[in-house]
Structures are given as structure tokens and as C-alpha cells.
PDB file of C-alpha atoms and ligand atoms in Angstrom:
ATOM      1  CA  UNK A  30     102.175  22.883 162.999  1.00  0.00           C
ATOM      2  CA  UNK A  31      98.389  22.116 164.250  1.00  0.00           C
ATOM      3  CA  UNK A  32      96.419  20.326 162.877  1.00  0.00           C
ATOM      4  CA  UNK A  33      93.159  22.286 161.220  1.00  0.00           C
ATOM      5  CA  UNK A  34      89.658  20.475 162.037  1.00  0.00           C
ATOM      6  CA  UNK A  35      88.597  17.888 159.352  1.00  0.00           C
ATOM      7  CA  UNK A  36      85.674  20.242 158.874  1.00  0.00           C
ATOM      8  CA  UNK A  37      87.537  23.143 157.902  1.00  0.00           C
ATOM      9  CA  UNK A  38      89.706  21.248 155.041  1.00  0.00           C
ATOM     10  CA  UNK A  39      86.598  19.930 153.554  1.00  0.00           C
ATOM     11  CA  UNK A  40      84.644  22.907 153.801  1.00  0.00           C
ATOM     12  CA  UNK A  41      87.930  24.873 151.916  1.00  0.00           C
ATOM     13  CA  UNK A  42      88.240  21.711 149.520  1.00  0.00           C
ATOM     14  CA  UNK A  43      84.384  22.544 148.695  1.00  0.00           C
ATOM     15  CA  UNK A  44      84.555  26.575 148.521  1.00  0.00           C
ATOM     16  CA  UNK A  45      87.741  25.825 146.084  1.00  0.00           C
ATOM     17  CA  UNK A  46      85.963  23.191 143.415  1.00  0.00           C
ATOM     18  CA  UNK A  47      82.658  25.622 143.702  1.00  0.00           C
ATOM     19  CA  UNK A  48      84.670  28.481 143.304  1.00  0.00           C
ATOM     20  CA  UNK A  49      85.603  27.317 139.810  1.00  0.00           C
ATOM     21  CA  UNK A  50      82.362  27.344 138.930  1.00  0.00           C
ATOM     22  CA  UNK A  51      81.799  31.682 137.783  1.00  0.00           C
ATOM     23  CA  UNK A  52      84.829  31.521 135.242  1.00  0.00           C
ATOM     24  CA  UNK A  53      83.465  28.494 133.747  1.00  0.00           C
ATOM     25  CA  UNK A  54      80.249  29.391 133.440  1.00  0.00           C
ATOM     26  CA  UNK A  55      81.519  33.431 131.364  1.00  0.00           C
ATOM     27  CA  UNK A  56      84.023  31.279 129.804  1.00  0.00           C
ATOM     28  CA  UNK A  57      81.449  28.956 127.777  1.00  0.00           C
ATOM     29  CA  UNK A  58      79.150  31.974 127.634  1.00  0.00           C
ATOM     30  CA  UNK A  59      81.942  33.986 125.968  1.00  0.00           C
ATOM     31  CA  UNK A  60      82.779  30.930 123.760  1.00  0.00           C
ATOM     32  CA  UNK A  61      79.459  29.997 122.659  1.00  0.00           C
ATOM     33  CA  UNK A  62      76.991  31.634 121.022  1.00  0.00           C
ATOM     34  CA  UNK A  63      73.591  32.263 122.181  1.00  0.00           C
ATOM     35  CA  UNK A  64      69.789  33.295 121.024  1.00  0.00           C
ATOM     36  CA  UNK A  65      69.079  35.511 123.888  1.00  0.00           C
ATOM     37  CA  UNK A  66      69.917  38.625 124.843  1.00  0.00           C
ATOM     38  CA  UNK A  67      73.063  39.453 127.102  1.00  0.00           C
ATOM     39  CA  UNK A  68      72.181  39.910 131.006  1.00  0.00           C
ATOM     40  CA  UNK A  69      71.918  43.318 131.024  1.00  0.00           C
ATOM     41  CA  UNK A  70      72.637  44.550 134.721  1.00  0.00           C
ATOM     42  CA  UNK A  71      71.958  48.628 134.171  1.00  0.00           C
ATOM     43  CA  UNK A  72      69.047  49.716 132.248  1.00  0.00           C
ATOM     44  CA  UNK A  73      70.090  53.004 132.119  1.00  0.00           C
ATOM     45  CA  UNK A  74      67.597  54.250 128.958  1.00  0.00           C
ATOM     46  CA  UNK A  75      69.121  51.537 127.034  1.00  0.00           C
ATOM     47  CA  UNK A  76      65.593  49.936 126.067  1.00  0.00           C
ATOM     48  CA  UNK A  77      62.672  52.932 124.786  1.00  0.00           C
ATOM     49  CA  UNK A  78      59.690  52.796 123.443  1.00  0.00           C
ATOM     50  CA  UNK A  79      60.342  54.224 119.957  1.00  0.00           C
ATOM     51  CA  UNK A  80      60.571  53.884 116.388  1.00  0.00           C
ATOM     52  CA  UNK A  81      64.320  53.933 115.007  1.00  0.00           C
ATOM     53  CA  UNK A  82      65.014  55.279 111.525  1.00  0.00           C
ATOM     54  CA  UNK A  83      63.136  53.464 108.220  1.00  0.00           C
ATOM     55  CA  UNK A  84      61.135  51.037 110.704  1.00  0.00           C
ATOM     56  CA  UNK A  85      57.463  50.398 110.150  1.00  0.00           C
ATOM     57  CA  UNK A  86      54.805  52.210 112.235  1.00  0.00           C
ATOM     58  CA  UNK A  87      51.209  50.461 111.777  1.00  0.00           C
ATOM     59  CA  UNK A  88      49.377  53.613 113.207  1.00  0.00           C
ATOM     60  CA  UNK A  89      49.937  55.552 110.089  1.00  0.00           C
ATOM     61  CA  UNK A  90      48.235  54.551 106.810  1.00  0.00           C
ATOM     62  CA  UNK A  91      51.327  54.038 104.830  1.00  0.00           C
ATOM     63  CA  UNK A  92      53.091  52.349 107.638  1.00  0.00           C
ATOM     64  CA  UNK A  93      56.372  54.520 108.117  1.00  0.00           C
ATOM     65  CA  UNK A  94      57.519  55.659 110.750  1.00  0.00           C
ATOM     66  CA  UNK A  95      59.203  58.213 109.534  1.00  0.00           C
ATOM     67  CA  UNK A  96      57.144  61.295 108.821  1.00  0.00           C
ATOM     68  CA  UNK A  97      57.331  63.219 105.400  1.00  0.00           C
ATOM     69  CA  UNK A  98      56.927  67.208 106.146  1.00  0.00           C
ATOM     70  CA  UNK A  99      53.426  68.226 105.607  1.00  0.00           C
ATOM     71  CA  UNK A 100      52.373  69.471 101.892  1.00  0.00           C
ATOM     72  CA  UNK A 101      53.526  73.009 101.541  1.00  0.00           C
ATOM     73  CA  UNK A 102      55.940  73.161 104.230  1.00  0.00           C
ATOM     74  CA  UNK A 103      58.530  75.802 103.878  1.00  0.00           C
ATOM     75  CA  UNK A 104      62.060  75.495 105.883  1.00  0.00           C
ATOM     76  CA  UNK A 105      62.621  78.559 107.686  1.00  0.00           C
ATOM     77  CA  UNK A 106      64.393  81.207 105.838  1.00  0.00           C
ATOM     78  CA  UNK A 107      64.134  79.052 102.544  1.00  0.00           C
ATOM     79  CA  UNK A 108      60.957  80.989 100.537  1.00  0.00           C
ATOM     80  CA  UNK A 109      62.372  81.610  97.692  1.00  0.00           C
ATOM     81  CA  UNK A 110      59.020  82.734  96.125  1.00  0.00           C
ATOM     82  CA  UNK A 111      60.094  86.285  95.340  1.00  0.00           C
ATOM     83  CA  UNK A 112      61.668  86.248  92.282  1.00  0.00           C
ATOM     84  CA  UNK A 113      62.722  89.940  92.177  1.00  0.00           C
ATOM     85  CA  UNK A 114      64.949  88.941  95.246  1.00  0.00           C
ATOM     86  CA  UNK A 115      66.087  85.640  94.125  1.00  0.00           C
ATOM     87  CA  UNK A 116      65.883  85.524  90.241  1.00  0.00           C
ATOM     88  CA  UNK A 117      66.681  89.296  89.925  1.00  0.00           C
ATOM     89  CA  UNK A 118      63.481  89.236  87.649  1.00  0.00           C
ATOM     90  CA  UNK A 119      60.109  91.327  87.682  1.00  0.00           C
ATOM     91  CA  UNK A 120      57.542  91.222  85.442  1.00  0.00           C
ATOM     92  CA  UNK A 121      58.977  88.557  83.243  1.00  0.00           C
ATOM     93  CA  UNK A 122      62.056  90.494  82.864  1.00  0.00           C
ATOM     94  CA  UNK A 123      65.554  91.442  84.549  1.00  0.00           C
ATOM     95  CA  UNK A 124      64.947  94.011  87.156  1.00  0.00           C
ATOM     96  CA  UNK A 125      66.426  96.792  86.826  1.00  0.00           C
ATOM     97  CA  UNK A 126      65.984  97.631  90.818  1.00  0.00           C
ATOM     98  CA  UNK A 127      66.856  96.435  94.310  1.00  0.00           C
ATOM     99  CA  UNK A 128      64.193  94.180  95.267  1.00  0.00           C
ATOM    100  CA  UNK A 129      61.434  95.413  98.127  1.00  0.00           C
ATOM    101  CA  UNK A 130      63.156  95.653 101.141  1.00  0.00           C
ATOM    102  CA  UNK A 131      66.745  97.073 100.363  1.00  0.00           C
ATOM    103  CA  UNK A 132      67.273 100.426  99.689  1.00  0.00           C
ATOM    104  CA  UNK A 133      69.835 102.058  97.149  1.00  0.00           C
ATOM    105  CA  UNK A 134      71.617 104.492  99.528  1.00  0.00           C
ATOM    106  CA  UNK A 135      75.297 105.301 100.191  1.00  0.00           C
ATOM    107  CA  UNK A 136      75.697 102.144 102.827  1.00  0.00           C
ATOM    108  CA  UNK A 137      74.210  99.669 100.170  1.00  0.00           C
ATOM    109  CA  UNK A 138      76.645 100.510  97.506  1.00  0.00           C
ATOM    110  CA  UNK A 139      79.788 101.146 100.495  1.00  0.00           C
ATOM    111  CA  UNK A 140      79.099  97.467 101.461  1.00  0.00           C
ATOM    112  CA  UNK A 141      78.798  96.209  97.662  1.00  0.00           C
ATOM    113  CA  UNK A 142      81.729  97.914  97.249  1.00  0.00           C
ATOM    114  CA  UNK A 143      83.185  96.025 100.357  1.00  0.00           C
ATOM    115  CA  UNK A 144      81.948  92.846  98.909  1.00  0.00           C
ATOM    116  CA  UNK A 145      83.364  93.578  95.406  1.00  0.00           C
ATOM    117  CA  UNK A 146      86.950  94.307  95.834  1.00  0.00           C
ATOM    118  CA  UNK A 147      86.900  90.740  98.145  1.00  0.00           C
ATOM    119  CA  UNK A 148      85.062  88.732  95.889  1.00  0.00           C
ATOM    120  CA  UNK A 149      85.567  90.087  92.500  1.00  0.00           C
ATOM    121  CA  UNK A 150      88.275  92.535  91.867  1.00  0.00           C
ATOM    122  CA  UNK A 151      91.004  90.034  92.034  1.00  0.00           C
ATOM    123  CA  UNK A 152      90.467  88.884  88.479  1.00  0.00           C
ATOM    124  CA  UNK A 153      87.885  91.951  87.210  1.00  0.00           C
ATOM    125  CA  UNK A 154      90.058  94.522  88.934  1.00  0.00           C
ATOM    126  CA  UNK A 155      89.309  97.091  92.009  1.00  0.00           C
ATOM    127  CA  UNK A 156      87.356  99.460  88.570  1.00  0.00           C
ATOM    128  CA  UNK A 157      86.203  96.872  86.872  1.00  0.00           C
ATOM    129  CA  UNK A 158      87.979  96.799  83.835  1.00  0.00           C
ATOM    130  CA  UNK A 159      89.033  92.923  84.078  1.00  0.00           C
ATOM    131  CA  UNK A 160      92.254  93.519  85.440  1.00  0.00           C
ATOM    132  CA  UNK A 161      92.386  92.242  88.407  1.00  0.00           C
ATOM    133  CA  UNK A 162      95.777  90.684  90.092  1.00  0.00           C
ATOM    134  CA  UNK A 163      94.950  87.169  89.452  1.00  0.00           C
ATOM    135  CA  UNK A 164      94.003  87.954  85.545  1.00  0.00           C
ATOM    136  CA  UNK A 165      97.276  89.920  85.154  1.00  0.00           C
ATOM    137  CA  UNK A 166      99.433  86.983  86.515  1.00  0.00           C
ATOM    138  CA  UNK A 167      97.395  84.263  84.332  1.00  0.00           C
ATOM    139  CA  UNK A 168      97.849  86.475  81.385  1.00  0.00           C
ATOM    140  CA  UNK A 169     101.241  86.720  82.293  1.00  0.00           C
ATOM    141  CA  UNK A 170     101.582  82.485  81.933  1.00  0.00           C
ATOM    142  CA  UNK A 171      99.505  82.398  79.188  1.00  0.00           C
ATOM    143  CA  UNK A 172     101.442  84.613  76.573  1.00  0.00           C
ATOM    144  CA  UNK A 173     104.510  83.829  77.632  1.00  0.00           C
ATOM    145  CA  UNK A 174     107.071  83.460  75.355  1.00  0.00           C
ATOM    146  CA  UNK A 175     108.326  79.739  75.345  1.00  0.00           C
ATOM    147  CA  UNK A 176     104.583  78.642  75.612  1.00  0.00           C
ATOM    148  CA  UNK A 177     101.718  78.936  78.141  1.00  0.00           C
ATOM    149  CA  UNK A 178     103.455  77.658  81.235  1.00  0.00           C
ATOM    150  CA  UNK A 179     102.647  74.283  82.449  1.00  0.00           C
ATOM    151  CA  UNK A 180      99.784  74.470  79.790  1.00  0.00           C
ATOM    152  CA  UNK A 181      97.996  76.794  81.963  1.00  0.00           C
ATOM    153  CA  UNK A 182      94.339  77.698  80.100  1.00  0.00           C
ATOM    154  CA  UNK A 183      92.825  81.373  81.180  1.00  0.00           C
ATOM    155  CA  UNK A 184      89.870  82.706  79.990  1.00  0.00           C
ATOM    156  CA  UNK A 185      90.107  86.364  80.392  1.00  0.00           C
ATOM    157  CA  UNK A 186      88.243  87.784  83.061  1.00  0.00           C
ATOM    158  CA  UNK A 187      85.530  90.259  80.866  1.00  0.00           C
ATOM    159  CA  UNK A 188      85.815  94.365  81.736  1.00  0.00           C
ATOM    160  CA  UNK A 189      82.486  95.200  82.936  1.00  0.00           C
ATOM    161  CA  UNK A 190      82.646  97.996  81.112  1.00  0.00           C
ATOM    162  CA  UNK A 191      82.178  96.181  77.768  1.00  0.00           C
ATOM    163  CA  UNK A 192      79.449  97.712  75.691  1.00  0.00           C
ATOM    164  CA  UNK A 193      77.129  94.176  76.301  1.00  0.00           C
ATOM    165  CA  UNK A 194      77.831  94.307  80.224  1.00  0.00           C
ATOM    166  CA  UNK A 195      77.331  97.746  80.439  1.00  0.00           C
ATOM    167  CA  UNK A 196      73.907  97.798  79.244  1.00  0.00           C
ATOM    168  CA  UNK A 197      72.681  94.809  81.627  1.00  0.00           C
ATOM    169  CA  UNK A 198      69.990  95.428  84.023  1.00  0.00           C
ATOM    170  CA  UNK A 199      70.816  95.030  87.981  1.00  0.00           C
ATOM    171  CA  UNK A 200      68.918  91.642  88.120  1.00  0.00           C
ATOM    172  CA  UNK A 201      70.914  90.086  85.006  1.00  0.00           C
ATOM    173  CA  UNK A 202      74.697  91.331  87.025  1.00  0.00           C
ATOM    174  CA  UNK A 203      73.018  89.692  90.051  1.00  0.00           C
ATOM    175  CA  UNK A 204      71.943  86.347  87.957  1.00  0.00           C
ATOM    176  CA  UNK A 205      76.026  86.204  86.515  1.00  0.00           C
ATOM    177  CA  UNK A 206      76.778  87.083  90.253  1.00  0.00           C
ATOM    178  CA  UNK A 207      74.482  83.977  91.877  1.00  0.00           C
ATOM    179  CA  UNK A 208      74.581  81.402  89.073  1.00  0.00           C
ATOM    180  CA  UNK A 209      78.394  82.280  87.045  1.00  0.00           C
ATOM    181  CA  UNK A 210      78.360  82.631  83.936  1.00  0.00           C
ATOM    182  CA  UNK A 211      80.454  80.507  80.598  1.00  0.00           C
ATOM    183  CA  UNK A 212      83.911  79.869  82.414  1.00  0.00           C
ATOM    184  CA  UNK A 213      83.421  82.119  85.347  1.00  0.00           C
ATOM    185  CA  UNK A 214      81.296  80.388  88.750  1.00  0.00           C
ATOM    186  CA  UNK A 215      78.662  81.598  90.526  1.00  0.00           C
ATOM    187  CA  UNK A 216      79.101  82.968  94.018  1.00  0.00           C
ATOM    188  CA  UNK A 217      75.595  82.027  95.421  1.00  0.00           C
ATOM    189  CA  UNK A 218      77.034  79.401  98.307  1.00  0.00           C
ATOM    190  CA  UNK A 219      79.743  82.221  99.193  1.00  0.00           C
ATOM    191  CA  UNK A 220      77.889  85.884  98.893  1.00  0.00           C
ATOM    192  CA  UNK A 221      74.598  86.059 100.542  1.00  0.00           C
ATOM    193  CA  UNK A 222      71.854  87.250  98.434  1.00  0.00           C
ATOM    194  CA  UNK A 223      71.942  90.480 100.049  1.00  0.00           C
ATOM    195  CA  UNK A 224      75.321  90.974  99.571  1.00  0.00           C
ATOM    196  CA  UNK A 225      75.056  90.171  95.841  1.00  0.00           C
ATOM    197  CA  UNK A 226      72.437  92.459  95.387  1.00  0.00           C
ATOM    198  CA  UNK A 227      74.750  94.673  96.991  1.00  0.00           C
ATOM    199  CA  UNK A 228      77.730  94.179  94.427  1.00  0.00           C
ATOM    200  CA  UNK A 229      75.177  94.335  91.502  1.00  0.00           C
ATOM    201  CA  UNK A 230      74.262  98.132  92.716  1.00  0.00           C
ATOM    202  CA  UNK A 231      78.076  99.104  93.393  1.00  0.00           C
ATOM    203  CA  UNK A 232      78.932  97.135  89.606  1.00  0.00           C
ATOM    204  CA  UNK A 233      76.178 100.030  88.129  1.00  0.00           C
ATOM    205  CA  UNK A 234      77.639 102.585  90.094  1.00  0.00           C
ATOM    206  CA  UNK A 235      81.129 101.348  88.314  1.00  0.00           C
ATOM    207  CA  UNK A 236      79.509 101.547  85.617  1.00  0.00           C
ATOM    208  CA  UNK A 237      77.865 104.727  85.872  1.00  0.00           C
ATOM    209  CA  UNK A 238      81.204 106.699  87.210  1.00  0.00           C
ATOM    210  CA  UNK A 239      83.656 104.993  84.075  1.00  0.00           C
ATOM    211  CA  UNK A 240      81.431 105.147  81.281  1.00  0.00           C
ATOM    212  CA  UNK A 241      79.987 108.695  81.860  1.00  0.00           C
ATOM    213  CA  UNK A 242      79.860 111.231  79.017  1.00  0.00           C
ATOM    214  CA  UNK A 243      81.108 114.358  79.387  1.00  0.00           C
ATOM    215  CA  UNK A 244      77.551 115.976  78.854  1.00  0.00           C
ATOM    216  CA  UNK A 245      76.725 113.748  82.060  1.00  0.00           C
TER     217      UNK A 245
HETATM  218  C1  LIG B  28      88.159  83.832  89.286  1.00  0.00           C
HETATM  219  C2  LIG B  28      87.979  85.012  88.468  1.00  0.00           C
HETATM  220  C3  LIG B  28      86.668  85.756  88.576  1.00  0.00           C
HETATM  221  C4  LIG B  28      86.058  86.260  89.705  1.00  0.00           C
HETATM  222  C5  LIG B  28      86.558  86.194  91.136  1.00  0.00           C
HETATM  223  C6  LIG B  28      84.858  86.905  89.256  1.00  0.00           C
HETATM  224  N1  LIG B  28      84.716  86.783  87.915  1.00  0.00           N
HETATM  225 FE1  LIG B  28      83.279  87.616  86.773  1.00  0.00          FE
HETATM  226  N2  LIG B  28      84.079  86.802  85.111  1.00  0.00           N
HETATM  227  C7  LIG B  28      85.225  86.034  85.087  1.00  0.00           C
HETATM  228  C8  LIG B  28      85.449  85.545  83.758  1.00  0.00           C
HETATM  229  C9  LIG B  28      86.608  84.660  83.331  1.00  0.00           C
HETATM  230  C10 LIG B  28      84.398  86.046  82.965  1.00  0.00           C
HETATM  231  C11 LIG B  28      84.164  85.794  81.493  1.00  0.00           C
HETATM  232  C12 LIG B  28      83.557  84.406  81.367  1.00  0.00           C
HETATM  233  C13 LIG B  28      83.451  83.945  79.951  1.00  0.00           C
HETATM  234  O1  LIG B  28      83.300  84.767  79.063  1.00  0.00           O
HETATM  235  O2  LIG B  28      83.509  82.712  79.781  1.00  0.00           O
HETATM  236  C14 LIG B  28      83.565  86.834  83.841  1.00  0.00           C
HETATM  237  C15 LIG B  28      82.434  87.511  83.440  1.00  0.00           C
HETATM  238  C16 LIG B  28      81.701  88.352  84.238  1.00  0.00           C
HETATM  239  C17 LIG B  28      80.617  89.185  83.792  1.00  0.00           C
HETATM  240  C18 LIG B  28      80.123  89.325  82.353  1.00  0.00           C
HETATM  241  C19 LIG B  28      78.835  88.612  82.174  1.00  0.00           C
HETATM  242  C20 LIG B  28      78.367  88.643  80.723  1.00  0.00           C
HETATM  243  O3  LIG B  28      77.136  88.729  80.548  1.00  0.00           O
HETATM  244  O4  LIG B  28      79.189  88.558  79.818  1.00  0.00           O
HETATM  245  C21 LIG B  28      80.155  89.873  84.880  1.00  0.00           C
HETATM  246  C22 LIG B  28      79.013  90.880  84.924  1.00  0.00           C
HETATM  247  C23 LIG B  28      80.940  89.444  86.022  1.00  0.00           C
HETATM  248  N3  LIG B  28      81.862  88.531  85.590  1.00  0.00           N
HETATM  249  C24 LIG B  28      80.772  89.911  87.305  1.00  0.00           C
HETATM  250  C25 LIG B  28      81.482  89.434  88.402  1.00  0.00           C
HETATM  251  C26 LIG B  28      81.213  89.837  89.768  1.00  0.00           C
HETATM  252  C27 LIG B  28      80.184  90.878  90.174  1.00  0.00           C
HETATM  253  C28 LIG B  28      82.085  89.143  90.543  1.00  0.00           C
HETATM  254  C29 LIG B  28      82.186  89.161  92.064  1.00  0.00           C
HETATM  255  C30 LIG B  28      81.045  88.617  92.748  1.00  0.00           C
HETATM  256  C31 LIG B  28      82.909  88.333  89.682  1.00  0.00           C
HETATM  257  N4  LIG B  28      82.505  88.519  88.403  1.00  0.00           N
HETATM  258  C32 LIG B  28      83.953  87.520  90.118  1.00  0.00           C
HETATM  259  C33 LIG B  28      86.062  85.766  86.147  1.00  0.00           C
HETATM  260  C34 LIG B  28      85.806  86.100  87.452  1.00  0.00           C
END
């Protein structure tokens, strides 16, 4: 085998010790902790000029950052101020019409009628009468005769043709229809407002066509 130059050895012998140098130096930087920052090699957008959430701002009087809305502001599509449309009342008292913009016509009570037999018929029934399949069936566990089954509690699901329901206004149906009323819930998060105006129409039509007189 020949011999390498002297120079070569050393110069390996050197390049070897210095090359142990990197992993040292990431190993004690991994190992002990430091005050600074980490090198950061890309910048990417990792350092803005901004405020982050609940830091102060001195430009501002009260020193936030974060900005309250300005006095009166009103979230789009959240102006609740008519009351005939969203408290079914007008002047001081349950309105006994659609509110401004709808109109009581033979779509507005087909699509309350829609809405009704999804929303409401399954424990008032597809007339109104309280029937419905789900009221049948917990009527049906409740009077049974070893017991109500499994304790089961039902409150009976009222006919909407009962003398006090009969006589309500639009706006009141649409206030039980938004808000619930005693054991039953309201449907506001589920029925849009429209929609509940829609089933408080199509309930008075109900109304109208089972409780009519013959002299009607
Ligand atoms: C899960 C069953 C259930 C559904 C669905 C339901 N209701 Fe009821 N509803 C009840 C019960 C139960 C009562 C009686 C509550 C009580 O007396 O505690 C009631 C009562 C009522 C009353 C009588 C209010 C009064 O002044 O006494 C009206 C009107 C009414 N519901 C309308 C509706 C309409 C309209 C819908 C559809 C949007 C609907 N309900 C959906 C169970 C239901």
C-alpha cells in the first residue's frame, strides 16, 4: 500500500476533530436552555407588525387593541326592531295579521302547511287535533296497563282546536311557535321566522276549516 503524504493525514486528522464540532454545538443548544430567540433561517411572514388578541394598543384612549363595534351597530340581518315580525305584536297587542311584507295568499298557507305537517303534526296531528303519531305512541306507554313504561312522563300534546287556542290571535300561535310554551319548546333556532309566520296562518286556516259552523 503507498504511503499518503504527511500533509494529507494531518489535514484529514484536522477536518475529522473540526468536524465534530456542528453536533456539539445543536447538541448543547438542544440541551440547554436559552434567553434568545431560536435562529430563525426563513422569515416567511412569521414576524408582523400587529396586535394579537387582548394585547394593549397605546393609540387608542382605553388602550385595547381590540375594537368594540361602534354604538348602534346592527349585525346584518339581525334588526329585530319590528315587533309585528318578531314579537307577533302591534300596537301593544298580539297581531292578528302577517306582518308588512308577507302576504296571506294560497302559497303562504301551502308552505305553512309544508312546514306544519314536518314540524308539528307529529305530536298535534296532520288536523290539528293533538294527535299526532308521536302523542298516540306516548299515550300508548303512558296508560298502559302494568304502569307507564319505563316511567315514561307525557304531557299531552293540546288540540288546537281547544276553545282557548282557537280564539288566539296569529301573533300569540307565532309567540307559542318561536318561544314554546309550558312543556312544549319553541322552534325559533329550527323554523325561520318566515316560516313560522307561515305555520301560524295555515294553524288559522285549521282552525277556520274544523271549527266552522254550519251557518259559515
Ligand atoms: C314534541 C311535541 C310537539 C311538537 C312537535 C309541537 N308541539 Fe305544540 N304543544 C305540545 C304540547 C305537549 C303542548 C301543551 C303544552 C302544555 O300544556 O304544557 C303544546 C301546545 C301547543 C299550543 C297551545 C298553546 C296554548 O296557548 O295553550 C299551540 C298553539 C301549539 N302547541 C302549536 C304548535 C305548532 C304550531 C307546532 C309546530 C311548529 C308545534 N306546536 C309543535 C307538543 C308539541
Amino acid at each position: 500500500m503507498p504511503k499518503l503524504p504527511r500533509i494529507l493525514v494531518y489535514s484529514l486528522m484536522i477536518a475529522g476533530c473540526l468536524a465534530l464540532i456542528p453536533p456539539l454545538v445543536f447538541a448543547r443548544m438542544r440541551a440547554v436552555p436559552s434567553p434568545n430567540r431560536p435562529i430563525h433561517i426563513f422569515y416567511d411572514m412569521d414576524f408582523q407588525p400587529k396586535f394579537k388578541t387582548q394585547v394593549g394598543n397605546p393609540l387608542f384612549a382605553d388602550g385595547r387593541a381590540m375594537r368594540p363595534p361602534v354604538a348602534g351597530t346592527v349585525a346584518r340581518g339581525e334588526s329585530y326592531v319590528d315587533v309585528h315580525m318578531y314579537e307577533g305584536v302591534s300596537g301593544g297587542q298580539w297581531a292578528a295579521t302577517l306582518p308588512a311584507p308577507m302576504k296571506l295568499d294560497a302559497a303562504t298557507l301551502a308552505r305553512g302547511r309544508q312546514r306544519f305537517d314536518i314540524y308539528c303534526s307529529a305530536c298535534h296531528g296532520y288536523a290539528g287535533f293533538g294527535d299526532g303519531a308521536v302523542n298516540r305512541r306516548a299515550m300508548e306507554l303512558v296508560t298502559n296497563a302494568n304502569g307507564p313504561v319505563n316511567g315514561t312522563q307525557w304531557v299531552a300534546a293540546k288540540s288546537l282546536h281547544d276553545e282557548t287556542t282557537r280564539n288566539q290571535p296569529m301573533g300569540q300561535l307565532f309567540n307559542t311557535i318561536t318561544h314554546g310554551i309550558r312543556n312544549m319548546a319553541g322552534y325559533a333556532s329550527q323554523i325561520p321566522v318566515e316560516d313560522r309566520w307561515a305555520i301560524a296562518a295555515y294553524v288559522k286556516a285549521l282552525q277556520l276549516s274544523q271549527d266552522a259552523a254550519a251557518a259559515d
